[in-house]
Amino acid sequence: MKKYIVLALVALLALVSGCMSSIPSPTSIPTPDITPPELVSITAHLNDGTEKSLEKEGTKWTLQLTKGDTVSYAEAVVSEPVKLVEGANPVITMSGEGFQDVVHSTITVDSQNPTKLRIIPNPGYATANVAGTFTLTMASGVIEDYAGNRNTKVNLTLIVKEMPTPGPIPTPVTSPTPTSTLSQEELNQIKQYGHDKEHLVRWPYGNIYVYDYTGFPKLQTVFDKWNEVLEGKANLVLTNDLRKAQVKVMIDNSISSQCGWASVTWEDFKIVSGEVKVTDYCFSDLAVYLHEFGHILGIGEHTSTGIMASIATGSEIDPFAAKLMQNIYSLPIGYNFP
Ligand SMILES: [Zn+2]
């Protein structure tokens, strides 16, 4: 009898557990799409058939053009299929260098492939006529994915650089006769601020050819100021012949300094090449270029004030830096400091 009851209980348990197992396990509820569409890449197509991919750093896109370049259209790849938001103005606006929120280009979604945007510049802005730095903006809420998530604001920096125009090529002074009529104090200053503590390091007399990738419009002004200081012994000359270039100037946002960076290489105390890097942030800052070319020419260390101070300001070469440079160029290369 007892045995029978136990069996019945077991049967009941089996029934209960059978029932339990027949309860459908919850199926995965679809997670709602809350991710807004994002631009994955942007490529500018120029009318000469070349393409330029925009560089992305953080959330900022950058495009570098040379004055005169014409963009036929740009194509942006989006992270998911999108459509234009109804009622939104599908345009990219531009500001900078005297422009304020002008309508630069129009955005359409590729009808064949809704993950692609086609950005077509308005006729007046297809050709980069003005050199400088511009901000292009695609407002938030212009495109949306199929779940209705709308894009956040997209910022692009457009840098239009000048074609390097070679300046007048001055005639270098021939057969220089360096004088060493410097005072001990002046020699000590060169030791302190020059590139080497024991020997004089400088460029040989003559032209120093510079190739500028940055298209800084006032580079010739920078050269004129230093060339005046150098009194014809050495001359900074802009060239568009890369093979001839001894100094290269470029934009580099990865340098450790906020603004600018310069380096030179020398052989037997004769400088043979140099490199200047400036960040986007300081592109167009005359003081930064003046300062970096001070390093290129021969001042290795920072002075406490003036254009060669670690934070350069102003648009002139101060008398101390000018005299220091003149003294450097009054001594023979490799001169052994007493
Ligand atoms: Zn410096």
mmCIF file of C-alpha atoms and ligand atoms in Angstrom:
data_model
loop_
_atom_site.group_PDB
_atom_site.id
_atom_site.type_symbol
_atom_site.label_atom_id
_atom_site.label_comp_id
_atom_site.label_asym_id
_atom_site.label_seq_id
_atom_site.Cartn_x
_atom_site.Cartn_y
_atom_site.Cartn_z
ATOM 1 C CA MET A 1 0.000 0.000 0.000
ATOM 2 C CA LYS A 2 2.701 2.417 1.011
ATOM 3 C CA LYS A 3 4.650 1.515 -2.060
ATOM 4 C CA TYR A 4 1.667 2.289 -4.240
ATOM 5 C CA ILE A 5 1.297 5.804 -2.805
ATOM 6 C CA VAL A 6 4.948 6.540 -3.351
ATOM 7 C CA LEU A 7 4.629 5.457 -6.946
ATOM 8 C CA ALA A 8 1.578 7.642 -7.356
ATOM 9 C CA LEU A 9 3.517 10.605 -5.970
ATOM 10 C CA VAL A 10 6.347 9.910 -8.322
ATOM 11 C CA ALA A 11 3.872 9.768 -11.188
ATOM 12 C CA LEU A 12 2.395 13.075 -10.048
ATOM 13 C CA LEU A 13 5.842 14.651 -9.819
ATOM 14 C CA ALA A 14 6.609 13.346 -13.282
ATOM 15 C CA LEU A 15 3.391 14.897 -14.492
ATOM 16 C CA VAL A 16 4.187 18.199 -12.825
ATOM 17 C CA SER A 17 7.710 18.303 -14.156
ATOM 18 C CA GLY A 18 6.386 17.301 -17.551
ATOM 19 C CA CYS A 19 4.028 20.207 -17.390
ATOM 20 C CA MET A 20 6.891 22.483 -16.326
ATOM 21 C CA SER A 21 9.027 21.460 -19.235
ATOM 22 C CA SER A 22 6.224 22.119 -21.661
ATOM 23 C CA ILE A 23 6.076 25.790 -20.617
ATOM 24 C CA PRO A 24 7.763 27.597 -23.486
ATOM 25 C CA SER A 25 11.064 29.128 -22.489
ATOM 26 C CA PRO A 26 11.072 32.855 -23.167
ATOM 27 C CA THR A 27 12.434 33.580 -26.635
ATOM 28 C CA SER A 28 14.928 36.502 -27.004
ATOM 29 C CA ILE A 29 13.059 39.774 -27.306
ATOM 30 C CA PRO A 30 14.623 41.853 -30.120
ATOM 31 C CA THR A 31 16.741 44.701 -28.714
ATOM 32 C CA PRO A 32 15.533 47.974 -30.147
ATOM 33 C CA ASP A 33 17.937 49.780 -32.510
ATOM 34 C CA ILE A 34 19.019 52.857 -30.607
ATOM 35 C CA THR A 35 22.326 53.387 -32.413
ATOM 36 C CA PRO A 36 22.359 56.480 -34.609
ATOM 37 C CA PRO A 37 23.854 56.139 -38.090
ATOM 38 C CA GLU A 38 27.482 57.200 -38.290
ATOM 39 C CA LEU A 39 29.785 58.137 -41.133
ATOM 40 C CA VAL A 40 32.388 55.419 -41.623
ATOM 41 C CA SER A 41 34.430 56.971 -44.423
ATOM 42 C CA ILE A 42 34.358 60.000 -46.685
ATOM 43 C CA THR A 43 36.073 60.177 -50.036
ATOM 44 C CA ALA A 44 36.311 63.301 -52.150
ATOM 45 C CA HIS A 45 36.363 62.775 -55.910
ATOM 46 C CA LEU A 46 38.228 65.506 -57.753
ATOM 47 C CA ASN A 47 37.457 66.497 -61.308
ATOM 48 C CA ASP A 48 40.952 65.451 -62.399
ATOM 49 C CA GLY A 49 40.000 61.852 -61.578
ATOM 50 C CA THR A 50 41.904 61.626 -58.311
ATOM 51 C CA GLU A 51 40.346 60.650 -54.986
ATOM 52 C CA LYS A 52 41.138 61.911 -51.530
ATOM 53 C CA SER A 53 40.070 59.997 -48.451
ATOM 54 C CA LEU A 54 39.336 62.197 -45.486
ATOM 55 C CA GLU A 55 41.352 61.574 -42.376
ATOM 56 C CA LYS A 56 39.470 60.993 -39.162
ATOM 57 C CA GLU A 57 40.886 61.840 -35.783
ATOM 58 C CA GLY A 58 38.463 61.364 -32.923
ATOM 59 C CA THR A 59 35.245 62.830 -34.241
ATOM 60 C CA LYS A 60 36.904 65.296 -36.576
ATOM 61 C CA TRP A 61 37.363 64.767 -40.300
ATOM 62 C CA THR A 62 40.035 66.601 -42.268
ATOM 63 C CA LEU A 63 40.447 67.186 -45.985
ATOM 64 C CA GLN A 64 43.459 68.914 -47.480
ATOM 65 C CA LEU A 65 43.168 70.490 -50.887
ATOM 66 C CA THR A 66 45.455 72.648 -52.955
ATOM 67 C CA LYS A 67 44.087 75.953 -54.165
ATOM 68 C CA GLY A 68 42.479 75.379 -57.554
ATOM 69 C CA ASP A 69 41.353 71.800 -56.828
ATOM 70 C CA THR A 70 37.783 71.069 -57.907
ATOM 71 C CA VAL A 71 35.696 68.508 -56.044
ATOM 72 C CA SER A 72 33.082 66.888 -58.314
ATOM 73 C CA TYR A 73 31.441 65.085 -55.417
ATOM 74 C CA ALA A 74 32.186 63.281 -52.197
ATOM 75 C CA GLU A 75 30.890 59.914 -51.125
ATOM 76 C CA ALA A 76 30.285 59.039 -47.497
ATOM 77 C CA VAL A 77 29.758 55.477 -46.296
ATOM 78 C CA VAL A 78 27.287 55.208 -43.422
ATOM 79 C CA SER A 79 27.274 52.489 -40.756
ATOM 80 C CA GLU A 80 23.740 51.333 -41.736
ATOM 81 C CA PRO A 81 21.079 52.063 -44.356
ATOM 82 C CA VAL A 82 19.617 55.527 -43.987
ATOM 83 C CA LYS A 83 17.144 57.927 -45.511
ATOM 84 C CA LEU A 84 16.931 61.694 -45.388
ATOM 85 C CA VAL A 85 14.899 63.048 -42.487
ATOM 86 C CA GLU A 86 11.701 64.517 -43.800
ATOM 87 C CA GLY A 87 11.710 68.271 -43.563
ATOM 88 C CA ALA A 88 15.431 68.507 -42.734
ATOM 89 C CA ASN A 89 17.695 70.599 -44.898
ATOM 90 C CA PRO A 90 20.147 68.060 -46.366
ATOM 91 C CA VAL A 91 23.107 70.374 -46.779
ATOM 92 C CA ILE A 92 26.636 70.952 -45.552
ATOM 93 C CA THR A 93 27.396 74.469 -44.428
ATOM 94 C CA MET A 94 30.792 76.142 -44.427
ATOM 95 C CA SER A 95 32.417 78.797 -42.253
ATOM 96 C CA GLY A 96 35.858 80.325 -42.081
ATOM 97 C CA GLU A 97 38.085 82.817 -43.928
ATOM 98 C CA GLY A 98 35.236 85.297 -44.238
ATOM 99 C CA PHE A 99 32.504 82.748 -44.946
ATOM 100 C CA GLN A 100 29.762 82.281 -42.368
ATOM 101 C CA ASP A 101 27.420 79.279 -42.605
ATOM 102 C CA VAL A 102 27.149 79.355 -46.380
ATOM 103 C CA VAL A 103 25.506 76.340 -48.024
ATOM 104 C CA HIS A 104 28.518 74.481 -49.385
ATOM 105 C CA SER A 105 26.996 71.251 -50.668
ATOM 106 C CA THR A 106 23.871 69.128 -50.883
ATOM 107 C CA ILE A 107 23.449 65.619 -49.486
ATOM 108 C CA THR A 108 21.489 62.830 -51.155
ATOM 109 C CA VAL A 109 21.174 59.160 -50.272
ATOM 110 C CA ASP A 110 22.299 56.786 -53.005
ATOM 111 C CA SER A 111 19.111 55.225 -54.365
ATOM 112 C CA GLN A 112 20.918 51.959 -55.189
ATOM 113 C CA ASN A 113 22.735 51.708 -51.874
ATOM 114 C CA PRO A 114 21.190 53.452 -48.872
ATOM 115 C CA THR A 115 24.437 53.129 -46.888
ATOM 116 C CA LYS A 116 26.014 55.691 -49.172
ATOM 117 C CA LEU A 117 25.607 59.451 -49.191
ATOM 118 C CA ARG A 118 26.497 61.559 -52.163
ATOM 119 C CA ILE A 119 27.639 65.054 -51.301
ATOM 120 C CA ILE A 120 27.647 67.448 -54.219
ATOM 121 C CA PRO A 121 29.221 70.890 -53.822
ATOM 122 C CA ASN A 122 27.145 73.818 -54.943
ATOM 123 C CA PRO A 123 28.574 75.330 -58.133
ATOM 124 C CA GLY A 124 30.221 78.284 -56.357
ATOM 125 C CA TYR A 125 32.103 76.048 -53.930
ATOM 126 C CA ALA A 126 33.252 73.133 -56.081
ATOM 127 C CA THR A 127 36.615 74.773 -56.717
ATOM 128 C CA ALA A 128 38.843 75.683 -53.784
ATOM 129 C CA ASN A 129 39.500 79.308 -54.658
ATOM 130 C CA VAL A 130 40.465 80.616 -51.262
ATOM 131 C CA ALA A 131 43.378 79.301 -49.237
ATOM 132 C CA GLY A 132 42.869 78.823 -45.543
ATOM 133 C CA THR A 133 41.096 76.675 -43.005
ATOM 134 C CA PHE A 134 37.358 76.114 -43.146
ATOM 135 C CA THR A 135 34.848 74.269 -41.012
ATOM 136 C CA LEU A 136 32.211 72.265 -42.843
ATOM 137 C CA THR A 137 29.220 71.056 -40.859
ATOM 138 C CA MET A 138 26.507 68.523 -41.446
ATOM 139 C CA ALA A 139 23.860 69.372 -38.859
ATOM 140 C CA SER A 140 22.388 66.736 -36.596
ATOM 141 C CA GLY A 141 19.121 65.144 -37.697
ATOM 142 C CA VAL A 142 19.727 65.195 -41.436
ATOM 143 C CA ILE A 143 19.718 61.420 -41.966
ATOM 144 C CA GLU A 144 18.032 58.653 -40.003
ATOM 145 C CA ASP A 145 18.185 54.872 -39.946
ATOM 146 C CA TYR A 146 15.100 52.743 -40.482
ATOM 147 C CA ALA A 147 14.424 52.746 -36.743
ATOM 148 C CA GLY A 148 14.317 56.519 -36.772
ATOM 149 C CA ASN A 149 17.687 57.188 -35.093
ATOM 150 C CA ARG A 150 19.122 60.392 -36.419
ATOM 151 C CA ASN A 151 22.743 61.381 -37.018
ATOM 152 C CA THR A 152 24.682 63.604 -34.658
ATOM 153 C CA LYS A 153 26.480 66.681 -35.954
ATOM 154 C CA VAL A 154 29.481 65.995 -38.207
ATOM 155 C CA ASN A 155 32.373 68.451 -38.396
ATOM 156 C CA LEU A 156 34.924 68.551 -41.168
ATOM 157 C CA THR A 157 38.013 70.701 -41.412
ATOM 158 C CA LEU A 158 38.937 71.741 -44.913
ATOM 159 C CA ILE A 159 42.465 73.035 -45.371
ATOM 160 C CA VAL A 160 43.152 74.699 -48.688
ATOM 161 C CA LYS A 161 46.847 75.336 -49.197
ATOM 162 C CA GLU A 162 48.448 77.646 -51.702
ATOM 163 C CA MET A 163 50.508 76.192 -54.489
ATOM 164 C CA PRO A 164 54.028 76.923 -53.367
ATOM 165 C CA THR A 165 55.192 79.944 -55.342
ATOM 166 C CA PRO A 166 58.931 80.275 -55.442
ATOM 167 C CA GLY A 167 60.065 83.633 -54.155
ATOM 168 C CA PRO A 168 62.780 85.689 -55.783
ATOM 169 C CA ILE A 169 66.054 83.830 -55.611
ATOM 170 C CA PRO A 170 68.596 86.135 -54.034
ATOM 171 C CA THR A 171 72.195 86.004 -55.059
ATOM 172 C CA PRO A 172 74.135 84.479 -52.216
ATOM 173 C CA VAL A 173 77.165 86.250 -50.903
ATOM 174 C CA THR A 174 80.274 84.654 -52.320
ATOM 175 C CA SER A 175 83.609 84.105 -50.633
ATOM 176 C CA PRO A 176 82.495 84.967 -47.125
ATOM 177 C CA THR A 177 85.100 86.099 -44.694
ATOM 178 C CA PRO A 178 83.753 85.268 -41.261
ATOM 179 C CA THR A 179 84.910 87.558 -38.546
ATOM 180 C CA SER A 180 85.283 86.418 -34.980
ATOM 181 C CA THR A 181 85.156 89.753 -33.277
ATOM 182 C CA LEU A 182 82.498 88.525 -30.886
ATOM 183 C CA SER A 183 82.740 89.214 -27.207
ATOM 184 C CA GLN A 184 83.035 86.379 -24.718
ATOM 185 C CA GLU A 185 79.454 87.076 -23.668
ATOM 186 C CA GLU A 186 78.242 86.712 -27.251
ATOM 187 C CA LEU A 187 80.178 83.477 -27.680
ATOM 188 C CA ASN A 188 78.652 82.182 -24.467
ATOM 189 C CA GLN A 189 75.196 83.002 -25.776
ATOM 190 C CA ILE A 190 75.842 80.964 -28.918
ATOM 191 C CA LYS A 191 77.102 78.109 -26.743
ATOM 192 C CA GLN A 192 73.971 78.351 -24.634
ATOM 193 C CA TYR A 193 71.359 78.715 -27.377
ATOM 194 C CA GLY A 194 73.020 77.135 -30.415
ATOM 195 C CA HIS A 195 72.585 73.558 -31.594
ATOM 196 C CA ASP A 196 75.882 72.320 -30.125
ATOM 197 C CA LYS A 197 77.702 73.187 -26.924
ATOM 198 C CA GLU A 198 81.247 72.934 -28.305
ATOM 199 C CA HIS A 199 81.138 73.762 -31.974
ATOM 200 C CA LEU A 200 79.285 76.207 -34.113
ATOM 201 C CA VAL A 201 76.474 74.569 -36.092
ATOM 202 C CA ARG A 202 74.798 76.419 -38.959
ATOM 203 C CA TRP A 203 73.861 76.199 -42.612
ATOM 204 C CA PRO A 204 76.567 76.974 -45.138
ATOM 205 C CA TYR A 205 76.244 80.390 -46.751
ATOM 206 C CA GLY A 206 73.829 80.436 -49.665
ATOM 207 C CA ASN A 207 70.245 79.491 -50.355
ATOM 208 C CA ILE A 208 68.265 77.128 -48.145
ATOM 209 C CA TYR A 209 65.435 75.632 -50.162
ATOM 210 C CA VAL A 210 62.148 75.018 -48.378
ATOM 211 C CA TYR A 211 59.167 72.985 -49.555
ATOM 212 C CA ASP A 212 55.910 73.845 -47.806
ATOM 213 C CA TYR A 213 53.219 71.176 -47.616
ATOM 214 C CA THR A 214 51.126 73.359 -45.335
ATOM 215 C CA GLY A 215 50.522 76.167 -47.798
ATOM 216 C CA PHE A 216 51.002 78.780 -45.129
ATOM 217 C CA PRO A 217 50.169 82.037 -46.939
ATOM 218 C CA LYS A 218 52.623 84.111 -44.920
ATOM 219 C CA LEU A 219 55.643 81.848 -45.247
ATOM 220 C CA GLN A 220 57.393 84.328 -47.542
ATOM 221 C CA THR A 221 56.937 86.967 -44.816
ATOM 222 C CA VAL A 222 58.621 84.608 -42.353
ATOM 223 C CA PHE A 223 61.489 84.117 -44.803
ATOM 224 C CA ASP A 224 61.782 87.855 -45.501
ATOM 225 C CA LYS A 225 62.119 88.563 -41.796
ATOM 226 C CA TRP A 226 64.819 85.965 -41.195
ATOM 227 C CA ASN A 227 66.592 86.763 -44.481
ATOM 228 C CA GLU A 228 66.822 90.381 -43.425
ATOM 229 C CA VAL A 229 68.454 89.288 -40.168
ATOM 230 C CA LEU A 230 70.834 86.988 -42.070
ATOM 231 C CA GLU A 231 72.007 89.914 -44.228
ATOM 232 C CA GLY A 232 72.329 87.811 -47.369
ATOM 233 C CA LYS A 233 74.690 85.245 -45.864
ATOM 234 C CA ALA A 234 72.005 82.573 -45.952
ATOM 235 C CA ASN A 235 68.613 82.874 -47.599
ATOM 236 C CA LEU A 236 65.446 80.902 -47.018
ATOM 237 C CA VAL A 237 63.919 80.285 -50.426
ATOM 238 C CA LEU A 238 60.546 78.677 -51.115
ATOM 239 C CA THR A 239 60.673 75.990 -53.776
ATOM 240 C CA ASN A 240 58.054 73.784 -55.386
ATOM 241 C CA ASP A 241 60.710 71.311 -56.442
ATOM 242 C CA LEU A 242 60.661 68.601 -53.824
ATOM 243 C CA ARG A 243 63.992 67.175 -54.998
ATOM 244 C CA LYS A 244 65.686 70.467 -54.279
ATOM 245 C CA ALA A 245 64.087 70.925 -50.861
ATOM 246 C CA GLN A 246 66.417 70.912 -47.869
ATOM 247 C CA VAL A 247 63.703 71.850 -45.392
ATOM 248 C CA LYS A 248 60.161 70.473 -45.443
ATOM 249 C CA VAL A 249 57.221 72.061 -43.672
ATOM 250 C CA MET A 250 54.197 69.896 -42.941
ATOM 251 C CA ILE A 251 51.048 69.582 -40.873
ATOM 252 C CA ASP A 252 51.316 66.914 -38.196
ATOM 253 C CA ASN A 253 48.837 66.698 -35.353
ATOM 254 C CA SER A 254 50.725 63.884 -33.641
ATOM 255 C CA ILE A 255 53.629 66.026 -32.456
ATOM 256 C CA SER A 256 53.998 66.261 -28.697
ATOM 257 C CA SER A 257 53.838 70.041 -28.680
ATOM 258 C CA GLN A 258 50.568 71.907 -29.112
ATOM 259 C CA CYS A 259 51.873 73.999 -31.951
ATOM 260 C CA GLY A 260 55.124 73.403 -33.687
ATOM 261 C CA TRP A 261 58.232 71.292 -33.815
ATOM 262 C CA ALA A 262 61.496 71.582 -35.709
ATOM 263 C CA SER A 263 64.550 69.434 -36.216
ATOM 264 C CA VAL A 264 67.780 69.692 -38.156
ATOM 265 C CA THR A 265 70.476 67.247 -39.109
ATOM 266 C CA TRP A 266 74.088 68.247 -39.565
ATOM 267 C CA GLU A 267 77.288 66.700 -40.826
ATOM 268 C CA ASP A 268 80.580 68.057 -39.510
ATOM 269 C CA PHE A 269 78.572 70.858 -37.878
ATOM 270 C CA LYS A 270 77.134 71.893 -41.247
ATOM 271 C CA ILE A 271 73.330 71.723 -41.283
ATOM 272 C CA VAL A 272 72.178 69.707 -44.280
ATOM 273 C CA SER A 273 68.438 69.280 -43.750
ATOM 274 C CA GLY A 274 65.545 70.301 -41.579
ATOM 275 C CA GLU A 275 61.935 69.552 -40.886
ATOM 276 C CA VAL A 276 59.182 71.749 -39.459
ATOM 277 C CA LYS A 277 55.881 70.357 -38.244
ATOM 278 C CA VAL A 278 52.896 72.404 -37.165
ATOM 279 C CA THR A 279 49.516 71.260 -35.925
ATOM 280 C CA ASP A 280 46.184 72.262 -37.456
ATOM 281 C CA TYR A 281 45.615 74.162 -34.271
ATOM 282 C CA CYS A 282 48.547 76.473 -34.928
ATOM 283 C CA PHE A 283 48.532 76.485 -38.697
ATOM 284 C CA SER A 284 48.279 80.163 -39.713
ATOM 285 C CA ASP A 285 50.144 81.360 -36.627
ATOM 286 C CA LEU A 286 52.973 83.561 -37.896
ATOM 287 C CA ALA A 287 54.808 83.423 -34.551
ATOM 288 C CA VAL A 288 54.938 79.619 -34.682
ATOM 289 C CA TYR A 289 56.520 79.592 -38.134
ATOM 290 C CA LEU A 290 58.975 82.379 -37.208
ATOM 291 C CA HIS A 291 59.942 80.419 -34.097
ATOM 292 C CA GLU A 292 60.392 77.072 -35.849
ATOM 293 C CA PHE A 293 62.532 78.647 -38.575
ATOM 294 C CA GLY A 294 64.690 80.147 -35.823
ATOM 295 C CA HIS A 295 65.402 76.551 -34.775
ATOM 296 C CA ILE A 296 65.986 75.521 -38.387
ATOM 297 C CA LEU A 297 68.536 78.289 -38.907
ATOM 298 C CA GLY A 298 70.611 77.661 -35.812
ATOM 299 C CA ILE A 299 68.973 78.510 -32.502
ATOM 300 C CA GLY A 300 68.552 75.173 -30.760
ATOM 301 C CA GLU A 301 67.395 76.265 -27.329
ATOM 302 C CA HIS A 302 64.608 78.483 -26.115
ATOM 303 C CA THR A 303 65.316 81.999 -24.918
ATOM 304 C CA SER A 304 63.440 83.380 -21.918
ATOM 305 C CA THR A 305 61.498 85.980 -23.913
ATOM 306 C CA GLY A 306 60.941 86.921 -27.539
ATOM 307 C CA ILE A 307 60.246 84.907 -30.641
ATOM 308 C CA MET A 308 62.487 82.012 -29.506
ATOM 309 C CA ALA A 309 60.787 81.684 -26.110
ATOM 310 C CA SER A 310 59.119 78.324 -25.590
ATOM 311 C CA ILE A 311 55.756 80.002 -26.168
ATOM 312 C CA ALA A 312 56.345 82.242 -29.128
ATOM 313 C CA THR A 313 54.162 85.284 -29.606
ATOM 314 C CA GLY A 314 54.257 88.343 -31.792
ATOM 315 C CA SER A 315 55.063 88.748 -35.419
ATOM 316 C CA GLU A 316 58.600 90.096 -35.218
ATOM 317 C CA ILE A 317 62.035 88.735 -34.518
ATOM 318 C CA ASP A 318 63.173 90.383 -31.288
ATOM 319 C CA PRO A 319 66.582 92.120 -31.195
ATOM 320 C CA PHE A 320 68.140 89.423 -28.989
ATOM 321 C CA ALA A 321 67.209 86.585 -31.336
ATOM 322 C CA ALA A 322 68.249 88.651 -34.365
ATOM 323 C CA LYS A 323 71.692 89.469 -32.920
ATOM 324 C CA LEU A 324 72.165 85.867 -31.783
ATOM 325 C CA MET A 325 71.444 84.630 -35.307
ATOM 326 C CA GLN A 326 73.769 87.225 -36.849
ATOM 327 C CA ASN A 327 76.527 86.161 -34.486
ATOM 328 C CA ILE A 328 75.982 82.492 -35.364
ATOM 329 C CA TYR A 329 76.359 83.341 -39.036
ATOM 330 C CA SER A 330 79.456 85.456 -38.383
ATOM 331 C CA LEU A 331 81.463 82.422 -37.259
ATOM 332 C CA PRO A 332 82.863 79.610 -39.390
ATOM 333 C CA ILE A 333 81.079 76.254 -39.338
ATOM 334 C CA GLY A 334 82.586 74.008 -36.675
ATOM 335 C CA TYR A 335 84.144 76.938 -34.815
ATOM 336 C CA ASN A 336 85.412 75.630 -31.495
ATOM 337 C CA PHE A 337 84.045 77.694 -28.628
ATOM 338 C CA PRO A 338 86.754 78.810 -26.209
HETATM 339 ZN ZN ZN B 1 60.858 75.755 -29.965
#
